[in-house]
PDB file of C-alpha atoms in Angstrom:
ATOM      1  CA  MET P   2      63.049  68.191  -0.263  1.00  0.00           C
ATOM      2  CA  LEU P   3      66.036  69.347  -2.582  1.00  0.00           C
ATOM      3  CA  PHE P   4      63.923  69.549  -5.948  1.00  0.00           C
ATOM      4  CA  ARG P   5      60.921  71.192  -4.988  1.00  0.00           C
ATOM      5  CA  LYS P   6      58.756  74.197  -7.272  1.00  0.00           C
ATOM      6  CA  LYS P   7      57.643  75.976  -4.527  1.00  0.00           C
ATOM      7  CA  MET P   8      61.484  76.987  -3.412  1.00  0.00           C
ATOM      8  CA  PRO P   9      62.292  80.047  -0.235  1.00  0.00           C
ATOM      9  CA  ARG P  10      63.500  82.458  -2.364  1.00  0.00           C
ATOM     10  CA  TYR P  11      66.177  83.601   0.079  1.00  0.00           C
ATOM     11  CA  CYS P  12      69.130  84.828  -0.580  1.00  0.00           C
ATOM     12  CA  VAL P  13      71.126  81.528   0.781  1.00  0.00           C
ATOM     13  CA  TYR P  14      70.335  79.676  -2.001  1.00  0.00           C
ATOM     14  CA  CYS P  15      70.756  82.578  -4.467  1.00  0.00           C
ATOM     15  CA  VAL P  16      73.477  82.250  -7.737  1.00  0.00           C
ATOM     16  CA  HIS P  17      74.603  85.626  -7.081  1.00  0.00           C
ATOM     17  CA  ALA P  18      75.068  85.495  -3.329  1.00  0.00           C
ATOM     18  CA  GLY P  19      78.306  84.493  -1.463  1.00  0.00           C
ATOM     19  CA  LYS P  20      77.977  83.596   2.115  1.00  0.00           C
ATOM     20  CA  LEU P  21      80.042  86.026   4.509  1.00  0.00           C
ATOM     21  CA  ASN P  22      78.889  84.449   7.244  1.00  0.00           C
ATOM     22  CA  ASP P  23      76.066  82.609   9.221  1.00  0.00           C
ATOM     23  CA  HIS P  24      73.881  85.755   9.046  1.00  0.00           C
ATOM     24  CA  GLU P  25      74.897  87.839   6.325  1.00  0.00           C
ATOM     25  CA  MET P  26      75.770  87.097   2.181  1.00  0.00           C
ATOM     26  CA  ILE P  27      77.356  89.417  -0.054  1.00  0.00           C
ATOM     27  CA  CYS P  28      75.381  89.822  -3.189  1.00  0.00           C
ATOM     28  CA  ARG P  29      76.865  90.589  -6.719  1.00  0.00           C
ATOM     29  CA  LYS P  30      73.690  92.841  -7.934  1.00  0.00           C
ATOM     30  CA  LYS P  31      73.156  94.023  -3.912  1.00  0.00           C
ATOM     31  CA  GLY P  32      75.900  93.797  -2.298  1.00  0.00           C
ATOM     32  CA  VAL P  33      75.846  92.717   1.723  1.00  0.00           C
ATOM     33  CA  VAL P  34      72.328  91.518   2.513  1.00  0.00           C
ATOM     34  CA  ALA P  35      70.700  89.346   5.142  1.00  0.00           C
ATOM     35  CA  ALA P  36      70.647  85.609   4.806  1.00  0.00           C
ATOM     36  CA  ALA P  37      66.592  85.488   4.608  1.00  0.00           C
ATOM     37  CA  ASP P  38      66.851  88.672   2.169  1.00  0.00           C
ATOM     38  CA  GLN P  39      65.344  87.972  -1.070  1.00  0.00           C
ATOM     39  CA  CYS P  40      64.958  90.252  -4.485  1.00  0.00           C
ATOM     40  CA  ARG P  41      63.794  89.735  -8.338  1.00  0.00           C
ATOM     41  CA  ARG P  42      66.962  88.377  -9.147  1.00  0.00           C
ATOM     42  CA  PHE P  43      67.056  85.383  -7.550  1.00  0.00           C
ATOM     43  CA  ARG P  44      68.506  82.384  -9.121  1.00  0.00           C
ATOM     44  CA  TYR P  45      68.117  79.524  -7.422  1.00  0.00           C
ATOM     45  CA  ASP P  46      71.571  76.936  -7.031  1.00  0.00           C
ATOM     46  CA  PRO P  47      70.478  73.761  -5.837  1.00  0.00           C
ATOM     47  CA  LEU P  48      74.434  73.233  -4.898  1.00  0.00           C
ATOM     48  CA  LYS P  49      74.165  75.767  -1.948  1.00  0.00           C
ATOM     49  CA  ARG P  50      71.342  73.714  -0.253  1.00  0.00           C
ATOM     50  CA  VAL P  51      72.486  71.578   2.803  1.00  0.00           C
ATOM     51  CA  PRO P  52      69.911  68.557   2.994  1.00  0.00           C
ATOM     52  CA  VAL P  53      68.642  68.240   6.330  1.00  0.00           C
ATOM     53  CA  ARG P  54      70.589  64.995   8.186  1.00  0.00           C
ATOM     54  CA  PRO P  55      68.538  62.117   9.178  1.00  0.00           C
ATOM     55  CA  ARG P  56      67.900  61.411  12.468  1.00  0.00           C
ATOM     56  CA  PRO P  57      70.023  58.332  14.211  1.00  0.00           C
ATOM     57  CA  GLN P  58      68.231  55.196  13.705  1.00  0.00           C
ATOM     58  CA  SER P  59      66.644  53.423  17.536  1.00  0.00           C
ATOM     59  CA  PHE P  60      67.928  49.636  17.997  1.00  0.00           C
ATOM     60  CA  ASP P  61      66.058  49.650  21.395  1.00  0.00           C
ATOM     61  CA  LYS P  62      63.532  47.700  20.571  1.00  0.00           C
ATOM     62  CA  PHE P  63      65.439  44.927  19.763  1.00  0.00           C
ATOM     63  CA  THR P  64      66.702  42.624  22.114  1.00  0.00           C
ATOM     64  CA  ARG P  65      69.662  40.182  21.905  1.00  0.00           C
ATOM     65  CA  GLN P  66      67.922  37.220  21.175  1.00  0.00           C
ATOM     66  CA  ASP P  67      67.016  38.882  17.793  1.00  0.00           C
ATOM     67  CA  PHE P  68      70.542  38.754  16.373  1.00  0.00           C
ATOM     68  CA  THR P  69      71.172  35.475  16.716  1.00  0.00           C
ATOM     69  CA  LEU P  70      71.059  32.452  14.589  1.00  0.00           C
TER      70      LEU P  70
END
């Protein structure tokens, strides 16, 4: 969901914000704000979005017989 039309307008994904720690951001416009904060100057930066890691594949349903010739 990297390029959704309706992105959540959180400071974590904003061009104007930089990361201080996991819960706080430093904004060029507002100063220190919460990561879940939002304002009208929000501009989306796709490079700040971290994609969700895919779940590892489960090979339990296969047997050794499936992999022999």
